[in-house]
Amino acid sequence: MICQDFRIVNLNEFSDKKSASFDIKNNEKLLFIGCKDFNLTINVLENVSALISMLFLNDDSSFKLTINLAKDTQIEAFCADFAFETFKNNVSINLLGEGAICNWHLASLSQKADNKSHSISATHYAAKTTARIDNYGVAKDDSHLTFLGVSHIKDGSAKSKTSQNAKIMVFDEESIGTAKPILKIDDNDVVANHAAVVGKINEEHLFYLTSRGLCEDSAKALITLGYLKPILAGFDDNHQKQIMDLIEGRMNNVRY
Amino acid sequence: MSTLRIKNLHAEVEGKEILKGINLEINNNETVAILGPNGHGKSTLFNVIMGHPRYKVTKGSIFFDDVDVLALSTDQRSKLGLFLGLQNPSEVPGVINSDFLRAAVNAHNDNPISTYNFYKVLDNAVKEVQMPFDLATRSLNEGFSGGEKKRNEILQMLLLEPKISMLDEIDSGLDVDAIQIVADVIKKQQQKGQGFLIISHYARLFDLIQPTRAIVIINGKVVLDGGKDIIQRIDKTGYEFIKTELGIEIQKEEAKMNTVSIGSCAVKEAIKK
C-alpha cells in the first residue's frame, strides 16, 4: 500500500552539490522538482513499491537520473517536461533484482527553437524483470525533440519483458521529431518489443473539432492536452493544476 | 429565412473528380432526403460543404444567404450555422467529451458559458438523446458503440443549434428504439425551423421525420429532385428506374486494387527458388 501523500523534494536546495542519492525503503510517492544540471540516483530497496515523479518547468534541464531496482520492487515513474531550453536528459533504469518492475511515462513539449533530447534506457540484469518505457511528445514552433533509449536484456535474465515506445506529434513543417527506441537482447527466453511513431496531428481529428466551431489553434490545443494529459496521473492536485495551466499557456493561451 | 445555394459544384479527391456539377437549394425550414447508390458523391457533398481539407473544389459555388461558404474556414462555416453529423465520427483519445462540447459551445458564443449553465444545458441534451451521462465524461467517441457515436453527433447538434444540419447515415448502427429517439429530436428541431439534409439508405427514418423533398445523386450530379414518393419507390424497386426511365447509366463503384498482387508475390517466390 503506497501512502497517498507525496513527499516533495526540491532539488534546488541541493544546488551547491549538484548531485544526490536517495534510498527508498518504504512504499511511498516522491516528487522531485527543480532538476537543472543535476545528477540524481534513486535506489529502491527490496520489496518496495513506489511512485516517482519528476517535474521539469521553466528552465530546469540537463539532468541525469539513475534508478536502481532491487529484488521484487515495483516503480511507476512519471516525468513531465514542459521546460524551455536546449538540453539532454539521460535516464538509466537498472533492474538489478529478480522480479523488479518499472513502468516509465514521459510527456514532453518542445517549442520555440528548443532542442530537447531524452534518452531513457532500461537494463535487465536479473530474471523475471519487467520494464515498460512510454515516451510521448509534441514538437512545435521550429523545435527539435528526440527520444532515444536502449532496452537491454542481459544474458541470464530469462523470462524478462521489455518494451520501448516513442511517439512524437509534430505540429508544423519547421519542427523535427526523432524517435530511436533500440532493443538489445542477449537472452533467448524473453519478450521484447519497440515502436516509434513520428507524425503530424491527425487530419480527421482536426477536421472533426473545427467542424464544431473550434478554430484550428483551439483544436490543436485540445488534442495536445488530451495527448499529454495522462502524465497527470503521476502528480498531486496542486501540480496537476500547475501542469495543466502550463500546457495551456504553452499552447498560446488559446480559449477552448 | 436562410438559404443554402449550391451551383454547378465540382469537387475532386486525390485527383479524382467525384462531384460533377451539383445544383441544389435548401431553405432552413426544409428537410431534404438525399438518396443514391454508394460511391456517387453524397458524403463528398457534405464534406465539401463543411470544408474537409481532403476535398478540392474545382468549379462552382456555395452560398449561405449572401455569404460565400467556400471562402470560409471549417470553423467559420460551423459558426455560420452549418452542422455535419458524420457517418464515422473520429475517436479522439484523451480529449474528454464534455471538454470538447464546452469548447464547441464557447466557440459559438461571444462570452464563455459558465460551468453551472453548461452542465445544465448538457444534462438536458443528454436526457433528450437518452444517452448515459458518463459518455460525456469519457474520451471523445473512444470505445463508444456505433449507436453511441451517432447519439453523440445528435447531442452536438442539439448543443450548437445550427440553421442547417447535414446528417450522414445517422440511422446506421442504431436500433429501432434509438432511431425513434433520433427522429423525435429531428422533428423537434424541424418545428424550431432548423433545415436538414439527410443521407440514408433506408426508408424507416424518412417515414418518421417526413422530409419535404427528396433528391437522388448519381454519377456526382443531382438527377432527380421531387417529392417524398421517390423514397418509397427506391425502397421498393431500387435505382433501376433511373436507367430505364431517365436513361442515365449508373457508374459502378471502382473496386480498390491491392497494391501487392498475387503476381508480384509469386514472382518474388520464383526468384528465390
XYZ file of C-alpha atoms in Angstrom:
529
model
C 0.000 0.000 0.000
C 1.512 3.322 -1.115
C 0.974 6.402 1.061
C -1.460 8.818 -0.608
C 0.598 11.959 0.086
C 3.594 12.920 -1.987
C 6.963 13.619 -0.405
C 8.157 16.640 -2.347
C 11.904 17.021 -2.815
C 13.101 20.347 -4.172
C 16.472 19.672 -5.749
C 17.252 23.387 -5.826
C 18.033 23.002 -2.133
C 20.960 20.773 -3.155
C 22.167 23.305 -5.708
C 25.662 23.571 -4.218
C 26.236 19.823 -4.657
C 24.519 19.186 -7.998
C 24.083 15.535 -7.105
C 22.155 13.476 -4.591
C 21.307 9.891 -3.789
C 18.090 8.615 -2.228
C 17.276 5.198 -0.829
C 13.584 4.332 -0.954
C 12.928 1.941 1.891
C 9.161 2.254 2.235
C 6.208 2.282 -0.100
C 5.781 5.969 -0.944
C 5.246 8.693 -3.540
C 8.156 11.007 -4.289
C 8.034 14.159 -6.375
C 11.309 15.767 -7.490
C 11.250 19.401 -8.584
C 13.966 21.690 -9.947
C 16.396 19.384 -11.665
C 18.750 21.723 -13.592
C 22.172 20.151 -14.272
C 21.527 17.581 -11.581
C 22.784 14.047 -11.100
C 20.227 12.053 -9.125
C 20.435 8.426 -8.048
C 17.475 6.564 -6.577
C 17.949 3.152 -5.005
C 14.743 1.218 -4.484
C 15.229 -1.372 -1.780
C 13.794 -4.907 -1.800
C 10.019 -5.426 -1.816
C 9.255 -1.706 -2.065
C 6.533 -0.260 -4.315
C 6.860 3.425 -5.099
C 5.751 6.204 -7.375
C 8.498 8.553 -8.534
C 7.631 11.756 -10.349
C 9.772 14.447 -11.899
C 8.661 17.866 -12.969
C 10.676 19.998 -15.403
C 9.407 23.543 -15.510
C 10.752 26.809 -16.825
C 14.487 26.315 -17.368
C 15.074 23.148 -15.308
C 17.046 20.865 -17.548
C 20.106 18.729 -18.365
C 19.542 16.067 -15.863
C 20.946 12.624 -15.203
C 18.855 10.083 -13.340
C 19.752 6.558 -12.327
C 17.129 4.277 -10.800
C 18.405 1.011 -9.294
C 15.710 -1.562 -8.539
C 16.353 -4.389 -6.101
C 14.505 -7.709 -5.925
C 10.684 -7.623 -6.099
C 10.413 -3.857 -6.374
C 7.762 -2.052 -8.380
C 8.106 1.524 -9.642
C 5.743 3.772 -11.540
C 7.826 6.687 -12.820
C 6.357 9.856 -14.340
C 8.366 12.620 -15.972
C 6.619 15.803 -17.092
C 8.876 18.007 -19.183
C 7.463 21.426 -20.000
C 10.711 23.337 -19.642
C 12.174 25.717 -22.215
C 15.748 25.227 -23.382
C 18.180 23.059 -25.190
C 19.227 20.090 -23.140
C 19.963 16.410 -22.922
C 18.403 14.239 -20.248
C 19.750 10.784 -19.523
C 17.795 8.231 -17.544
C 19.179 4.789 -16.718
C 16.876 2.227 -15.166
C 18.775 -0.748 -13.779
C 16.660 -3.796 -12.947
C 19.132 -5.472 -10.627
C 16.989 -7.914 -8.647
C 14.715 -10.710 -9.772
C 11.073 -9.706 -10.203
C 11.766 -5.940 -10.407
C 9.223 -3.946 -12.390
C 9.474 -0.395 -13.752
C 6.877 1.449 -15.808
C 8.204 4.766 -17.145
C 5.961 7.517 -18.561
C 7.316 10.695 -20.168
C 5.369 13.624 -21.576
C 7.455 16.297 -23.269
C 6.573 19.507 -25.068
C 9.219 21.274 -27.150
C 8.723 24.669 -28.715
C 10.296 27.962 -29.765
C 13.624 26.622 -31.050
C 14.062 24.187 -28.145
C 16.336 21.275 -28.885
C 15.484 18.547 -26.391
C 16.806 15.043 -26.177
C 15.537 12.436 -23.758
C 17.473 9.198 -23.549
C 15.654 6.614 -21.444
C 17.358 3.243 -21.138
C 16.461 0.129 -19.175
C 18.915 -2.660 -18.467
C 17.735 -6.045 -17.209
C 20.394 -7.690 -15.047
C 18.148 -10.332 -13.420
C 15.492 -12.867 -14.372
C 11.759 -12.121 -14.444
C 12.240 -8.366 -14.621
C 9.878 -6.048 -16.474
C 10.428 -2.585 -17.953
C 7.985 -0.581 -20.000
C 9.125 2.766 -21.407
C 6.420 5.055 -22.846
C 7.612 8.410 -24.194
C 5.071 10.864 -25.616
C 5.983 14.228 -27.064
C 4.823 17.223 -29.039
C 7.216 19.323 -31.148
C 6.070 22.758 -32.302
C 7.358 26.199 -33.372
C 10.615 25.237 -35.064
C 11.787 22.947 -32.235
C 13.545 19.582 -32.254
C 12.511 16.762 -29.929
C 14.404 13.485 -29.730
C 13.555 10.288 -27.882
C 16.382 7.796 -27.614
C 16.804 4.757 -25.460
C 18.132 1.249 -25.309
C 16.272 -1.574 -23.622
C 18.917 -4.189 -22.939
C 18.168 -7.657 -21.619
C 21.436 -9.152 -20.388
C 22.272 -12.841 -20.669
C 20.799 -14.731 -17.715
C 17.696 -12.518 -17.468
C 15.276 -15.202 -18.634
C 11.506 -14.587 -18.511
C 12.080 -10.826 -18.629
C 9.844 -8.453 -20.540
C 10.827 -5.128 -22.036
C 9.242 -2.551 -24.281
C 10.268 0.870 -25.666
C 7.541 3.074 -27.163
C 8.249 6.524 -28.556
C 5.559 8.714 -30.087
C 6.035 12.300 -31.257
C 3.377 14.564 -32.731
C 4.928 17.221 -34.980
C 2.823 20.364 -35.292
C 4.407 22.264 -38.159
C 6.727 21.934 -41.155
C 9.658 23.529 -39.297
C 9.662 21.214 -36.256
C 11.513 17.915 -36.154
C 10.733 14.773 -34.175
C 13.239 11.925 -33.894
C 12.494 8.604 -32.199
C 15.002 5.768 -31.897
C 13.881 3.069 -29.468
C 16.532 0.347 -29.581
C 16.454 -3.232 -28.276
C 19.498 -5.314 -27.329
C 18.656 -8.866 -26.388
C 21.248 -11.323 -25.031
C 18.865 -13.964 -23.613
C 16.512 -16.163 -25.624
C 13.592 -16.691 -23.278
C 12.254 -13.104 -23.175
C 9.502 -10.868 -24.530
C 10.633 -7.624 -26.181
C 9.065 -5.027 -28.416
C 9.656 -1.485 -29.553
C 7.656 1.072 -31.500
C 8.320 4.517 -32.927
C 5.708 6.882 -34.324
C 6.513 10.386 -35.583
C 3.775 12.172 -37.456
C 1.553 15.157 -37.948
C -1.584 15.810 -35.975
C -4.396 13.609 -37.302
C -6.172 15.487 -40.092
C -9.517 13.804 -39.399
C -9.360 14.754 -35.701
C -8.606 18.348 -36.615
C -11.469 18.477 -39.122
C -13.879 16.945 -36.612
C -13.079 19.524 -33.941
C -13.045 22.504 -36.316
C -16.356 21.376 -37.849
C -17.860 22.127 -34.413
C -16.617 25.708 -34.480
C -13.237 25.403 -32.728
C -10.554 27.416 -34.515
C -7.508 25.423 -35.591
C -5.350 26.668 -32.684
C -8.010 25.717 -30.120
C -8.498 22.298 -31.737
C -4.745 21.647 -31.694
C -4.536 22.767 -28.060
C -7.362 20.436 -27.043
C -5.807 17.494 -28.895
C -2.376 18.231 -27.361
C -3.843 18.465 -23.912
C -5.545 15.107 -24.414
C -2.312 13.620 -25.730
C -0.113 14.794 -22.847
C -2.693 14.717 -20.056
C -2.225 11.053 -18.996
C 1.021 12.199 -17.294
C -1.125 13.961 -14.663
C -1.756 10.579 -13.014
C 1.730 10.863 -11.506
C 1.167 14.155 -9.684
C -0.755 15.632 -6.766
C -3.690 18.016 -7.290
C -1.634 21.203 -6.976
C 0.961 20.130 -9.504
C -1.708 18.706 -11.806
C -3.239 22.174 -11.985
C 0.181 23.752 -12.466
C 0.948 21.366 -15.359
C -2.474 21.954 -16.975
C -2.036 25.733 -16.744
C 1.436 25.429 -18.172
C 0.337 23.352 -21.174
C -2.497 25.781 -21.860
C -0.070 28.690 -21.568
C 2.448 26.986 -23.853
C -0.344 26.441 -26.400
C -0.573 30.234 -26.832
C -3.304 30.688 -24.221
C -5.993 29.698 -26.707
C -9.535 29.531 -25.390
C -11.408 26.248 -25.656
C -35.307 32.510 -43.711
C -31.815 31.223 -44.601
C -30.991 29.515 -47.883
C -28.063 27.321 -48.877
C -27.427 27.595 -52.641
C -25.094 25.181 -54.412
C -24.405 25.895 -58.078
C -22.534 23.725 -60.593
C -20.309 22.300 -57.853
C -17.367 20.208 -58.991
C -15.011 18.624 -56.479
C -12.246 16.060 -56.502
C -10.327 13.960 -54.021
C -6.742 12.912 -54.758
C -7.167 13.998 -58.376
C -10.374 12.025 -58.956
C -13.483 14.055 -59.722
C -16.411 12.968 -57.522
C -18.867 15.856 -57.798
C -19.563 16.741 -61.417
C -21.915 19.698 -61.295
C -24.193 19.588 -58.253
C -27.077 22.075 -58.205
C -29.128 22.250 -55.028
C -31.020 24.784 -52.962
C -32.378 24.275 -49.458
C -34.119 26.621 -47.049
C -33.792 26.330 -43.293
C -37.421 25.174 -42.937
C -36.961 22.243 -45.315
C -35.904 18.638 -44.763
C -34.330 17.107 -47.853
C -33.723 13.371 -48.132
C -30.606 12.545 -50.149
C -30.523 9.164 -51.814
C -28.202 7.446 -54.237
C -26.043 4.362 -54.629
C -22.774 4.080 -52.691
C -19.798 5.976 -54.053
C -21.714 8.549 -56.109
C -20.919 11.681 -54.091
C -23.452 12.065 -51.273
C -20.949 12.100 -48.391
C -18.457 14.021 -50.542
C -21.051 16.772 -50.963
C -21.429 17.099 -47.174
C -17.671 17.120 -46.619
C -17.175 19.747 -49.322
C -19.890 21.975 -47.832
C -18.159 21.705 -44.428
C -14.661 22.288 -45.881
C -12.864 18.984 -45.368
C -9.226 19.572 -46.443
C -9.043 16.336 -48.472
C -11.606 17.593 -50.978
C -10.736 20.206 -53.585
C -13.442 22.296 -55.202
C -12.547 22.820 -58.861
C -15.640 24.708 -60.055
C -18.920 26.136 -58.818
C -20.137 27.960 -55.742
C -21.810 27.505 -52.363
C -23.577 30.454 -50.800
C -25.390 30.575 -47.478
C -27.642 33.595 -47.977
C -25.128 36.147 -49.249
C -22.059 34.547 -47.637
C -19.554 32.730 -49.848
C -19.153 29.467 -47.915
C -16.141 28.309 -49.942
C -14.188 31.367 -48.789
C -14.596 30.366 -45.118
C -12.594 28.016 -42.919
C -14.340 24.953 -41.456
C -14.862 26.571 -38.043
C -16.324 29.686 -39.657
C -18.792 27.505 -41.591
C -19.870 25.954 -38.292
C -20.356 29.405 -36.767
C -22.350 30.399 -39.838
C -24.928 27.771 -38.860
C -23.885 24.639 -40.747
C -23.518 21.296 -38.988
C -22.235 17.951 -40.247
C -23.196 14.790 -38.368
C -20.549 12.371 -39.565
C -21.078 8.819 -40.771
C -17.963 7.646 -38.903
C -17.092 10.204 -36.222
C -13.418 10.187 -35.216
C -12.276 8.721 -31.928
C -10.004 11.329 -30.334
C -8.027 9.775 -27.455
C -7.507 11.896 -24.370
C -9.950 14.642 -25.370
C -12.753 14.481 -22.831
C -16.160 14.646 -24.493
C -17.546 17.293 -22.128
C -14.393 19.474 -22.541
C -14.861 19.255 -26.290
C -18.595 20.014 -26.086
C -17.992 23.019 -23.861
C -15.247 24.277 -26.187
C -17.661 23.922 -29.118
C -20.441 25.778 -27.267
C -17.999 28.531 -26.270
C -16.787 28.837 -29.862
C -20.361 29.707 -30.860
C -20.811 32.331 -28.152
C -19.163 35.684 -27.548
C -18.953 35.036 -23.815
C -17.883 31.686 -22.323
C -20.713 29.714 -20.769
C -20.435 29.228 -17.000
C -19.713 25.747 -15.685
C -23.137 25.556 -13.998
C -25.047 26.661 -17.090
C -23.070 24.347 -19.345
C -23.809 21.284 -17.229
C -27.485 22.263 -17.095
C -27.643 22.553 -20.893
C -25.609 19.354 -21.301
C -27.798 17.444 -18.853
C -30.966 18.436 -20.734
C -29.470 17.492 -24.101
C -28.154 14.167 -22.782
C -31.643 13.351 -21.477
C -33.201 14.279 -24.806
C -30.995 11.854 -26.759
C -31.275 9.328 -23.887
C -27.526 8.916 -23.679
C -25.804 7.745 -20.468
C -24.241 10.846 -18.833
C -20.936 9.032 -18.315
C -20.365 9.160 -22.084
C -19.922 12.904 -21.669
C -17.060 12.335 -19.254
C -15.167 9.820 -21.378
C -12.670 10.393 -24.198
C -14.388 11.703 -27.330
C -16.029 8.719 -29.085
C -13.308 6.383 -27.802
C -14.777 2.972 -27.066
C -18.279 4.217 -27.956
C -20.513 1.753 -29.784
C -21.738 2.715 -33.265
C -25.077 3.806 -31.801
C -23.443 5.838 -29.024
C -21.314 7.706 -31.567
C -24.429 8.621 -33.557
C -26.236 9.839 -30.429
C -23.176 11.908 -29.588
C -23.433 13.552 -33.008
C -27.086 14.394 -32.355
C -26.121 15.694 -28.901
C -23.628 18.081 -30.524
C -26.290 19.221 -32.974
C -28.628 19.997 -30.100
C -25.976 21.980 -28.217
C -24.874 24.030 -31.248
C -28.352 24.740 -32.664
C -27.333 25.106 -36.328
C -29.546 26.573 -39.045
C -28.970 23.646 -41.407
C -27.806 20.195 -40.340
C -26.320 17.625 -42.670
C -26.735 14.135 -41.232
C -24.777 11.405 -42.984
C -26.346 7.972 -42.409
C -27.228 8.976 -38.876
C -29.505 5.905 -38.652
C -26.804 3.318 -39.410
C -25.828 1.403 -36.300
C -28.984 2.462 -34.449
C -31.549 0.007 -33.151
C -35.284 0.600 -33.640
C -35.725 2.483 -30.352
C -32.687 4.665 -30.979
C -33.929 5.583 -34.479
C -37.187 6.711 -32.860
C -35.251 8.878 -30.356
C -33.178 10.483 -33.127
C -36.321 11.023 -35.224
C -38.058 12.715 -32.274
C -35.103 15.100 -31.858
C -35.082 15.903 -35.587
C -38.872 16.546 -35.563
C -38.478 18.904 -32.624
C -35.716 20.799 -34.380
C -37.799 20.899 -37.590
C -40.523 22.665 -35.631
C -37.940 25.219 -34.447
C -37.171 25.983 -38.108
C -33.947 24.010 -38.486
C -33.252 22.724 -42.006
C -31.945 19.231 -42.710
C -30.077 17.448 -45.451
C -30.220 13.763 -44.575
C -28.468 10.846 -46.250
C -29.918 7.415 -45.576
C -30.299 4.132 -47.428
C -33.416 3.169 -45.513
C -36.996 4.449 -45.644
C -37.612 3.897 -41.928
C -36.034 7.158 -40.704
C -37.662 9.117 -43.532
C -41.070 7.608 -42.624
C -40.625 9.022 -39.134
C -39.384 12.517 -39.987
C -41.377 13.153 -43.193
C -38.941 15.038 -45.475
C -40.328 17.883 -47.549
C -38.301 16.830 -50.602
C -36.113 14.012 -51.870
C -33.186 14.178 -54.271
C -31.141 11.448 -55.911
C -27.399 11.869 -56.543
C -25.913 9.646 -59.216
C -22.552 9.970 -61.004
C -21.804 13.124 -58.987
C -24.942 15.003 -60.081
C -28.469 15.563 -58.786
C -30.505 13.546 -61.292
C -33.861 13.711 -59.540
C -35.426 16.359 -57.302
C -39.003 15.818 -56.224
C -41.464 14.711 -53.584
C -41.021 12.125 -50.861
C -42.723 9.460 -53.035
C -39.219 8.967 -54.554
C -38.112 7.460 -51.245
C -40.825 4.781 -51.265
C -40.149 3.964 -54.889
C -36.405 3.483 -54.349
C -37.073 1.494 -51.185
C -39.284 -0.917 -53.152
C -37.594 -1.107 -56.551
C -34.039 0.226 -56.165
C -32.361 2.545 -58.700
C -33.139 0.583 -61.873
C -35.806 3.083 -62.986
C -33.149 5.811 -63.198
C -31.680 3.911 -66.122
C -34.921 2.771 -67.749
C -36.916 5.991 -67.358
C -34.243 8.716 -67.293
C -31.710 6.970 -69.491
C -28.863 7.534 -67.031
C -26.258 4.799 -66.838
C -25.250 4.261 -63.203
C -21.461 4.044 -62.991
C -20.205 1.183 -60.872
C -18.088 1.934 -57.819
C -14.469 1.197 -58.696
C -13.027 -1.665 -56.653
C -9.791 -0.637 -54.953
C -6.856 -2.703 -56.116
C -4.499 -4.178 -53.583
C -1.056 -2.691 -54.115
C 0.561 -6.088 -53.548
C -0.758 -8.525 -56.125
C -0.553 -12.276 -56.030
C 1.529 -11.941 -59.194
C 4.255 -9.907 -57.511
C 4.419 -12.314 -54.557
C 4.677 -15.235 -56.950
C 7.472 -13.521 -58.855
C 9.427 -12.975 -55.637
C 8.959 -16.623 -54.679
C 10.058 -17.702 -58.149
C 13.226 -15.571 -57.922
C 14.071 -17.097 -54.510
C 13.868 -20.601 -55.991
